[in-house]
Coordinates of C-alpha atoms in Angstrom, one line a residue:
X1 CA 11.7 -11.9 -11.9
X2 CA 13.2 -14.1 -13.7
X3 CA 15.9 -14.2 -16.4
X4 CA 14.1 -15.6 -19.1
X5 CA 11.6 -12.7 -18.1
X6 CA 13.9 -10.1 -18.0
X7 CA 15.3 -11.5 -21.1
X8 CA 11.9 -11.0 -22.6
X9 CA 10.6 -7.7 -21.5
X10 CA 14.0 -5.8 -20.8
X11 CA 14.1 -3.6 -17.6
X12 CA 10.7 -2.7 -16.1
X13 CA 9.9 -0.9 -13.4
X14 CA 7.3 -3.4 -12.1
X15 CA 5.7 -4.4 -8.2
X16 CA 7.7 -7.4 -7.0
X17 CA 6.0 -8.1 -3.7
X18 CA 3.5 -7.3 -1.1
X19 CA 4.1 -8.9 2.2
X20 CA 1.8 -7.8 4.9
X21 CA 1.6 -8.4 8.4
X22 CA -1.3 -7.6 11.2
X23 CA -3.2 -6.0 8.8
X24 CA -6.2 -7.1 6.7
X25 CA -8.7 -10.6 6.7
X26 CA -5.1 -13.0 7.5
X27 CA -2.6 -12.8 10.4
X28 CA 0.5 -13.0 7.1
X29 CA 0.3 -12.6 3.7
X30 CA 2.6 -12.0 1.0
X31 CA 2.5 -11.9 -2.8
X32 CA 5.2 -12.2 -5.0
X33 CA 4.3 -10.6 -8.4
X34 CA 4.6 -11.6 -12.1
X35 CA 5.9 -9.3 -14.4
X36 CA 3.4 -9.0 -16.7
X37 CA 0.0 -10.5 -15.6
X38 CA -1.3 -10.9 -12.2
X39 CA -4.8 -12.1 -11.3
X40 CA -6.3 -12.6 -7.8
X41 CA -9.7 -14.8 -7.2
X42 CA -10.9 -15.8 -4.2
X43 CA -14.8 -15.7 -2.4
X44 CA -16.5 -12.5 -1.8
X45 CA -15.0 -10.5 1.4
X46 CA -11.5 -12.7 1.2
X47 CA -9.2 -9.6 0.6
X48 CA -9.1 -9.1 -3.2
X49 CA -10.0 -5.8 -3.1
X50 CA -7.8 -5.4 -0.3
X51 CA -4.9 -6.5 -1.7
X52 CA -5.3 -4.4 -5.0
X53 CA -5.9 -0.8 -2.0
X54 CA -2.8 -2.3 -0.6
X55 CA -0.8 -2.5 -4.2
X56 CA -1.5 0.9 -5.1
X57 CA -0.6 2.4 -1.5
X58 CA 2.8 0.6 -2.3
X59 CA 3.1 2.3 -5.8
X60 CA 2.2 5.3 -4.7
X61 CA 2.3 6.2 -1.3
X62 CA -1.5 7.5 -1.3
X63 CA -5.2 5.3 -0.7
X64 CA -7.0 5.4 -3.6
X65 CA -10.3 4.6 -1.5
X66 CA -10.0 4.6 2.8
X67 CA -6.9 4.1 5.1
X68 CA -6.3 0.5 5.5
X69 CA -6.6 0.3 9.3
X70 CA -4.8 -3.1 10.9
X71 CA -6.7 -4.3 14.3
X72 CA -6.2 -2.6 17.5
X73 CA -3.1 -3.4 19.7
X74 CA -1.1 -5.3 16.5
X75 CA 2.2 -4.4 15.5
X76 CA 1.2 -4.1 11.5
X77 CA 3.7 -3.5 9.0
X78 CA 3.3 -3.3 5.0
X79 CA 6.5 -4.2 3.2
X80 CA 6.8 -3.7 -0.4
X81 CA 9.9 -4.2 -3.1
X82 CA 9.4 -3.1 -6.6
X83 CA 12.1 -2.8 -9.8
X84 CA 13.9 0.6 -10.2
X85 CA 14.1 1.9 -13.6
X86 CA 18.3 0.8 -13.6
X87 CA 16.7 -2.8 -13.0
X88 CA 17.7 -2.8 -9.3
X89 CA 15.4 -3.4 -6.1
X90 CA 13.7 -1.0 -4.1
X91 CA 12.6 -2.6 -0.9
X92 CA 10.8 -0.8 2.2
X93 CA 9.0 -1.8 5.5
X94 CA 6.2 0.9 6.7
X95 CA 4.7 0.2 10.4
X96 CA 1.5 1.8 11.3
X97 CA 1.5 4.6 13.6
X98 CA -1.7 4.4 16.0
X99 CA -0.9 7.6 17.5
X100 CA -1.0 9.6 14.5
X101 CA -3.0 7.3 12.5
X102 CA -1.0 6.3 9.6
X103 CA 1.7 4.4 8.1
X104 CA 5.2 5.3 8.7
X105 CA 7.4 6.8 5.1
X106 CA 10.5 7.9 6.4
X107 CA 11.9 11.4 4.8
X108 CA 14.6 11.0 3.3
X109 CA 15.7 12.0 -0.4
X110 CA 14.9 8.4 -3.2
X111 CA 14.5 6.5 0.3
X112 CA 10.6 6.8 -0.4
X113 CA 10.2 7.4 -4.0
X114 CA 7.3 5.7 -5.5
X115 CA 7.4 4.1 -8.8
X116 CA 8.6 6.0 -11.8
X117 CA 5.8 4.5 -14.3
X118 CA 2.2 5.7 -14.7
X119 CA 0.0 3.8 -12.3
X120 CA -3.8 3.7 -12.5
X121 CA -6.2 1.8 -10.4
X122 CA -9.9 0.8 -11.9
X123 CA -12.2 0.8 -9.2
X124 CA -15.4 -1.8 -9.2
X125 CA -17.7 1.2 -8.6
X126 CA -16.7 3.0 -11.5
X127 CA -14.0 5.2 -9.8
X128 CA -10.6 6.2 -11.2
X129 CA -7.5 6.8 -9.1
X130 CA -3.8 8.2 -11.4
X131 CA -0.5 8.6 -10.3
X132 CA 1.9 10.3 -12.9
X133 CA 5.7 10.1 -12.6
X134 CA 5.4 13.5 -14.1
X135 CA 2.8 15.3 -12.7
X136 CA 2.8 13.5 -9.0
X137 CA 6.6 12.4 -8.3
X138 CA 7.6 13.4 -4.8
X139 CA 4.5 15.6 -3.5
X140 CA 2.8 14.8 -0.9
X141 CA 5.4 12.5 0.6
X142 CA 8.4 14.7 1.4
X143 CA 6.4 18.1 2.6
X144 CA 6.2 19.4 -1.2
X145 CA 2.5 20.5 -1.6
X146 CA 2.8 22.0 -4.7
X147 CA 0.1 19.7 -6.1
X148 CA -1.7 16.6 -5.7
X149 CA -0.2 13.8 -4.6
X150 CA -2.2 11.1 -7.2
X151 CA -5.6 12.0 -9.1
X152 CA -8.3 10.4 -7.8
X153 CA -12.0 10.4 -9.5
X154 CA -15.5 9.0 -8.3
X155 CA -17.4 7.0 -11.0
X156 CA -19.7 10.5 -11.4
X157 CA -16.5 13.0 -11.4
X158 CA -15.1 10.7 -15.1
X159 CA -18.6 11.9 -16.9
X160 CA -19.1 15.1 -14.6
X161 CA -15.4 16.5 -14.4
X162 CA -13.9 17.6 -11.0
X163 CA -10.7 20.5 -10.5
X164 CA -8.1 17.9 -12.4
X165 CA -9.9 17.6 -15.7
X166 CA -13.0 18.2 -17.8
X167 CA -15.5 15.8 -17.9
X168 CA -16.1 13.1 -20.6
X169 CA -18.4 14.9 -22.4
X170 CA -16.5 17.6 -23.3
X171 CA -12.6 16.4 -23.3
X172 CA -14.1 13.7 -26.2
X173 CA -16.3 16.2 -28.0
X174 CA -13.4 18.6 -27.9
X175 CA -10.7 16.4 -29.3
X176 CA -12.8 15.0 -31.8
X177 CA -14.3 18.4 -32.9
X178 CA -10.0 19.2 -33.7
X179 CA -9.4 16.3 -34.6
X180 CA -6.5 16.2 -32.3
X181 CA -4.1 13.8 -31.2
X182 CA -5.8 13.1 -28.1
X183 CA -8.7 11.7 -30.2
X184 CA -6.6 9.5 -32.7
X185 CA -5.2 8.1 -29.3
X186 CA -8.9 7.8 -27.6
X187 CA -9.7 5.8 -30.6
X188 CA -7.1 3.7 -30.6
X189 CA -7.8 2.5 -27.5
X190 CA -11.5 1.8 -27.9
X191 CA -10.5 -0.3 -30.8
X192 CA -8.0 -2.0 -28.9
X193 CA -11.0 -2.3 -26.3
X194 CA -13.6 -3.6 -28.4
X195 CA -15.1 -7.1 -27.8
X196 CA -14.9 -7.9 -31.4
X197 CA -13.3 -8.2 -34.9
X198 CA -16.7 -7.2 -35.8
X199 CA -18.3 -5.1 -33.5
X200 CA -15.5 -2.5 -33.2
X201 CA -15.9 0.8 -31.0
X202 CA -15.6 3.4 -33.2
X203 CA -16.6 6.9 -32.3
X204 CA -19.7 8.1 -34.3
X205 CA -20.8 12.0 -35.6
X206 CA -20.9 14.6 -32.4
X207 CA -25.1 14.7 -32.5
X208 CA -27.1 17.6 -30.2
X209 CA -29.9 15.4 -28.6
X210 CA -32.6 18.0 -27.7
X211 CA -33.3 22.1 -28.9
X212 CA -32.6 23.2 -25.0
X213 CA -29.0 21.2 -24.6
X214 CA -26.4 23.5 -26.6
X215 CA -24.0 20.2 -26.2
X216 CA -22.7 17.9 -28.8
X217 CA -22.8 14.5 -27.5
X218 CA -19.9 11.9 -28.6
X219 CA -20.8 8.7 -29.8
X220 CA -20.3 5.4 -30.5
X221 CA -21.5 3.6 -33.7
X222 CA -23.0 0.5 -33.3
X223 CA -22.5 -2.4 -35.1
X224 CA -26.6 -1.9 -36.5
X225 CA -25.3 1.2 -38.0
X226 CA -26.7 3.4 -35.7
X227 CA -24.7 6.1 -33.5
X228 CA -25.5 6.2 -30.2
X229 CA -24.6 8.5 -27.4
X230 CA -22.4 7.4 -24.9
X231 CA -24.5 8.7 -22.1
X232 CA -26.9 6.3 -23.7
X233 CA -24.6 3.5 -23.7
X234 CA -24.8 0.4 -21.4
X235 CA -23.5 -0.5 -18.1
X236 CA -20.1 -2.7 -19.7
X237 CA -19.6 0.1 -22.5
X238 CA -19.9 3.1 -20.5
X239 CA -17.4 1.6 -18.2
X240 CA -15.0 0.4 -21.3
X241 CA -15.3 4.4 -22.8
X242 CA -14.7 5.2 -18.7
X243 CA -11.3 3.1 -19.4
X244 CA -10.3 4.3 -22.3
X245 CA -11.2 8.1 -21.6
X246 CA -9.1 8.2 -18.3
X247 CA -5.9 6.0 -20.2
X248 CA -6.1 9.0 -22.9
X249 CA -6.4 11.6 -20.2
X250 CA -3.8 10.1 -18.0
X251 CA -1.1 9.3 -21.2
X252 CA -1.9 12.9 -22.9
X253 CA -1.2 15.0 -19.3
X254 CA 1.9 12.4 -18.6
X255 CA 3.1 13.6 -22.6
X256 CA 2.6 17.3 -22.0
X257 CA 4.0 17.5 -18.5
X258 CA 7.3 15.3 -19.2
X259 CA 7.9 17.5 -21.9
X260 CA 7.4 20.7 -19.9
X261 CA 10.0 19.2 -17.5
X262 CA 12.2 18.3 -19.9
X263 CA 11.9 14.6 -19.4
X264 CA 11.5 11.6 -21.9
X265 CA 7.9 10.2 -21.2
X266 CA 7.2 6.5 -19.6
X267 CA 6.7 3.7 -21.9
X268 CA 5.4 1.5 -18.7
X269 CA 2.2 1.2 -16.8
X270 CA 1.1 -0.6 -13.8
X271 CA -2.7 -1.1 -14.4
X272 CA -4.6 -2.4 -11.5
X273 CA -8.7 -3.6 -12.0
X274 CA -10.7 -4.7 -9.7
X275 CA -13.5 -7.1 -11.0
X276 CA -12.3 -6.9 -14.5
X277 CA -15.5 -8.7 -15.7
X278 CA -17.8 -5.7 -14.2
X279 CA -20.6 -5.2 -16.6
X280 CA -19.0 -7.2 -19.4
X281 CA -20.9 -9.9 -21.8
X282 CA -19.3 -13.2 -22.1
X283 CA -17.8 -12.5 -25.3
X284 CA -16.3 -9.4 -23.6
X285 CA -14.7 -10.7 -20.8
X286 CA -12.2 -13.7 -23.1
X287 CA -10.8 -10.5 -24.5
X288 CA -10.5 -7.7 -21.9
X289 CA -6.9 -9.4 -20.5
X290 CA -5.2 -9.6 -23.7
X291 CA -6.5 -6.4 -24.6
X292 CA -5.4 -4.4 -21.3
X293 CA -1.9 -5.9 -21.9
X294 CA -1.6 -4.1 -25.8
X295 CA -3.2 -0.7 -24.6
X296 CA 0.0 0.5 -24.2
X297 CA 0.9 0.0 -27.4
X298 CA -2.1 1.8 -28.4
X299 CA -1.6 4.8 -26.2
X300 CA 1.9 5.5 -27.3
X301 CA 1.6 3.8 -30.7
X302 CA 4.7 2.3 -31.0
X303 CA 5.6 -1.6 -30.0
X304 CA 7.4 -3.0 -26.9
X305 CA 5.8 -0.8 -24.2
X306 CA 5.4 -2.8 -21.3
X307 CA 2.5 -3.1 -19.0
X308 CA 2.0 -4.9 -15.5
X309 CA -1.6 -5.7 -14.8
X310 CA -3.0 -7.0 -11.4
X311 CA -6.2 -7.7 -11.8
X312 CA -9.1 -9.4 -9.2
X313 CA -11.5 -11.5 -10.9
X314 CA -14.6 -13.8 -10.6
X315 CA -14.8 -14.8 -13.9
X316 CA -14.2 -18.4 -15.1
X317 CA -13.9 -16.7 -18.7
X318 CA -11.1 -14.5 -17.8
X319 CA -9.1 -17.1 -16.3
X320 CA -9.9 -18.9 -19.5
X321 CA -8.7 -16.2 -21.8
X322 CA -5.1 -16.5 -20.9
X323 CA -4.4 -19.8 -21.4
X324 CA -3.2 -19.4 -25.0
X325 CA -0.6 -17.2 -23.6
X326 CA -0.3 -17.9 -19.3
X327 CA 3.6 -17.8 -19.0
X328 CA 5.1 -18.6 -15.9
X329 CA 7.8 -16.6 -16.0
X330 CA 6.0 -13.5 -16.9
X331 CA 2.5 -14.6 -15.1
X332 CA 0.6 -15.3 -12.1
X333 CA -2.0 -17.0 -10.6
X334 CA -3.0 -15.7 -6.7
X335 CA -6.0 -17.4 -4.9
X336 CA -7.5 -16.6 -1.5
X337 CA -9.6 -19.1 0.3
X338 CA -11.1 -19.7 3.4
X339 CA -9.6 -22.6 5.3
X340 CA -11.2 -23.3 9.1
X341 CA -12.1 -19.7 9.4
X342 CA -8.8 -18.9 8.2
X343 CA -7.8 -16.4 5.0
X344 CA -5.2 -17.9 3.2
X345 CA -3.1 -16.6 0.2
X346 CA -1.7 -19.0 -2.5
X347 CA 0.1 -18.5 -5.7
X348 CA -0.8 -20.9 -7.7
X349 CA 0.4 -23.5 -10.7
X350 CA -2.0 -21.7 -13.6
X351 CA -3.2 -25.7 -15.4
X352 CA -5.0 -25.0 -18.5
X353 CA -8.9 -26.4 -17.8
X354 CA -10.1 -26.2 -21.5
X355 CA -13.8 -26.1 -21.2
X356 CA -15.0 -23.2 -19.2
X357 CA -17.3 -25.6 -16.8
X358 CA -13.7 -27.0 -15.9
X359 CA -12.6 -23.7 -14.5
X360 CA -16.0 -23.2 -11.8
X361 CA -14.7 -26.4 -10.3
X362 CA -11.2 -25.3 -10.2
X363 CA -9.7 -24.4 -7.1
X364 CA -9.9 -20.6 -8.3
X365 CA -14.0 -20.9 -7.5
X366 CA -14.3 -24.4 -6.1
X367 CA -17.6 -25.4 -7.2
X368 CA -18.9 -28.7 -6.6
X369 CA -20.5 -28.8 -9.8
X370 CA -20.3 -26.8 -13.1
X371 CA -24.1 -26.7 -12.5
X372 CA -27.7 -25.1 -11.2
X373 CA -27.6 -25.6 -6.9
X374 CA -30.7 -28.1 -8.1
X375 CA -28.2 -29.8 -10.6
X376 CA -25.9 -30.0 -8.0
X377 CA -27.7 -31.6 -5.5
X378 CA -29.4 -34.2 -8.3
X379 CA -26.3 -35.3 -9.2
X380 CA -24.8 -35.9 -5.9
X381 CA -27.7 -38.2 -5.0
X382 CA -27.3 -39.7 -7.9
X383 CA -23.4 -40.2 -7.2
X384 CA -24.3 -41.3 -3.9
X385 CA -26.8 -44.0 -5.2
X386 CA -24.4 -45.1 -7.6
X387 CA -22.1 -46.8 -4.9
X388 CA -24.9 -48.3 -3.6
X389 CA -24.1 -52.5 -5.0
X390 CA -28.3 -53.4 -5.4
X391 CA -30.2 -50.0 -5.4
X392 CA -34.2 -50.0 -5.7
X393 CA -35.8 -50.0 -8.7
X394 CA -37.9 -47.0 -6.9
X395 CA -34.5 -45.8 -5.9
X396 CA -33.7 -45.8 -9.0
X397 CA -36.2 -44.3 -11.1
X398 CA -36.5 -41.3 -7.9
X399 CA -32.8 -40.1 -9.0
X400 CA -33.7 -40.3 -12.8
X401 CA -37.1 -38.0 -12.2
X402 CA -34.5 -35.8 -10.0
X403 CA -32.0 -35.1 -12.7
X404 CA -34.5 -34.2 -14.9
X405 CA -36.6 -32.3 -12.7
X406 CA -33.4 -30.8 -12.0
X407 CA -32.8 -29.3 -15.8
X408 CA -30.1 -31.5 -16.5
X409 CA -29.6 -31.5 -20.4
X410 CA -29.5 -34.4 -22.3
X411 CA -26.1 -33.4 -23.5
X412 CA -24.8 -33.4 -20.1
X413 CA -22.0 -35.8 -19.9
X414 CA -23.3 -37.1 -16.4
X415 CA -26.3 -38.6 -18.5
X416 CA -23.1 -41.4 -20.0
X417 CA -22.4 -42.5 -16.5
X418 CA -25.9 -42.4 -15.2
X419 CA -27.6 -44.4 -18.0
X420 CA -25.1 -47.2 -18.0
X421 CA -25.5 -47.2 -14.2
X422 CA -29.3 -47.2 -14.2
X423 CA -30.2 -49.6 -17.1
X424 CA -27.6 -52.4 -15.6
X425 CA -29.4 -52.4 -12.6
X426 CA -32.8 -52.1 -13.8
X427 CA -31.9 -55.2 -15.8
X428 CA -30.3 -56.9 -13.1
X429 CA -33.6 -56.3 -11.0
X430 CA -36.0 -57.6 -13.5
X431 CA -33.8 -60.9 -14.0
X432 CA -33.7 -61.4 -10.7
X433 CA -36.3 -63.8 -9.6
X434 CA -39.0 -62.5 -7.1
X435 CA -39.8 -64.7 -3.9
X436 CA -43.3 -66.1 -4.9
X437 CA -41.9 -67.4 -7.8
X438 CA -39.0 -69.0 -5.8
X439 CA -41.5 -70.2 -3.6
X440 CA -43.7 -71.6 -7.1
X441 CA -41.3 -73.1 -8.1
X442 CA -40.3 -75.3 -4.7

């Protein structure tokens, strides 16, 4: 981290790196983290997911999903540093054990300690995983079993509850039936959430839905004016009231336990989200990053809380939402590509691309065109034609029906290039003399 960054968001206990070896889609790789925003892009089946399984292990000693498994016969290691609460650097190497089928932690008192901020870990799926300084710090990893050593929740466990907390349902319905704290804070961060100025979440009346069903749904009022019940909601708000349910759930325990063990709460959290655009309309995903970096401020209400956020992404809108903001000494930019069969991982110079078309034919998605595949291929054969010195005037007037054909809009700015292209030749051609009439005129 830099000075200027340190300068700016005071000591934070944040990841600093990931450097792997022998394990996952690339011989090496190694990621040196921003302290505030991180994102990952890269093709489908790169690592992305990988790397976030891999994060999270680091933070917390524990897989949120499966045991990351390196190939048979290498010598695989994970190493990891991240920033103690006194601002120092905690570095570690863990080699994986074949024999006993998991990666070395060596016991030994604040050798292993994971990080002492609240971690949590968005899964594309819909699951949930939580670690809590409070509530997790040191079981599991030193022989203490006196409880779990991180939370973890399937998408259907967040609505349907499992042995760690109630579900949904009923922690909303009773928070907001008391009023309690809980709910100012749940609704704090579904405002902080919303995709809009003007289509706020905002929690609606409890309503009973049938005369069987003794329960009393929570809501959301939508911006019609109607309140609807979150089981009824759609795919990107249900996950977005997943989200803000488990960051209330997670901050409330983390409150109550600190307290219990006579500790001062965090006022840090390492949030990592995988696909961060999952289920969200356009006008959704240009806010969810700048959102997720305030919800601390939401959860504790208070300013200067200070999140780290590494998120994967195939979004051209997300990448776009930063760039009023994208600071190099507090963010980053990570981009896996596939290079003659090769995975490799870059960090790289965030450039602001303006329009969103500009980002698809960024290197974070490397399109050849901002376009349909039948765009795409018009316009190349178009291209192609155009360094042609005397094209056809069949030639010519193919490409044209192509582009069409093709959808291109008239507003496309290709069309500029094309038409000057196409109407110089087709002059050219008809002032050209044909060879009966040079022959006519001998």
């Amino acid at each position: 981290m830099s000075p200027r960054a340190q300068e700016r968001l005071g000591v934070l206990t944040m990841l600093e790196s990931i450097h792997l070896k022998n394990v996952g889609p690339a011989p090496e790789m190694k990621m040196d983290l921003a302290p505030r925003l991180n994102l990952i892009t890269g093709d489908n089946g790169l690592g992305k997911s990988f790397l976030l399984d891999v994060a999270w292990w680091a933070l917390t000693r524990t897989w949120a999903r499966e045991l990351v498994v390196p190939r048979p016969g290498a010598d695989a290691e994970i190493s990891f540093a991240f920033t103690t609460k006194s601002g120092s650097t905690h570095t570690y190497t863990s080699r994986y054990q074949p024999a006993r089928e998991r990666w070395g932690v060596k016991v030994r008192p604040n050798l292993n300690q994971p990080i002492p901020g609240l971690i949590l870990y968005a899964q594309v799926d819909g699951g949930f995983s939580v670690w809590d300084p409070a509530r997790n710090h040191g079981t599991g990893m030193r022989g203490n079993t006196d409880g779990p050593s991180a939370f973890l929740f399937s998408a259907q466990e967040v609505w349907r509850g499992n042995q760690y907390c109630k579900r949904l349902i009923d922690d909303w319905a009773l928070w907001q039936a008391g009023n309690s704290q809980s709910f100012q804070v749940l609704t704090n961060v579904l405002d902080t959430l919303s995709p809009s100025p003007t289509e706020r979440l905002i929690p609606g009346e409890l309503r009973k839905l049938t005369v069987k069903d003794p329960q009393r749904y929570p809501t959301l009022r939508m911006p019609y004016g109607e309140d609807v019940a979150v089981i009824h909601a759609s795919a990107g708000m249900r996950r977005i009231i997943a989200l803000a349910y488990l960051l209330t759930w997670a901050w409330q325990e983390h409150v109550e336990s600190a307290n219990l063990r006579g500790q001062k709460p965090t006022h840090e959290i390492v949030f990592l989200i995988d696909e961060i655009e999952g289920h969200l309309h356009p006008q959704w995903q240009r806010r969810i990053v700048p959102a997720l970096l305030k919800v601390m401020d939401a959860l504790t209400g208070k300013h200067g809380s200070k999140v780290q956020l590494i998120a994967a992404t195939h979004s051209p809108l997300v990448l776009a939402s930063v760039e009023a903001t994208f600071d190099a000494d507090q963010d980053g930019w990570f981009d896996l590509d596939l290079e003659q069969r090769n995975v490799v991982l870059r960090k790289r110079p965030y450039v602001r691309q303006g329009e969103i078309g500009n980002w698809l034919v960024s290197d974070a998605f490397d399109l050849k065109e901002p376009r349909s595949l039948e765009g795409e291929q018009a316009v190349a054969d178009a291209e192609a034609l155009m360094q042609e010195k005397a094209p056809s005037k069949t030639a010519l007037k193919t490409a044209d029906e192509a582009l069409r054909k093709a959808g291109l809009p008239d507003i496309d700015t290709f069309w500029v290039r094309w038409r000057y292209f196409r109407d110089r030749n087709l002059d050219a051609t008809r002032k050209a003399p044909s060879k009966t009439s040079k022959r006519r005129s001998k």
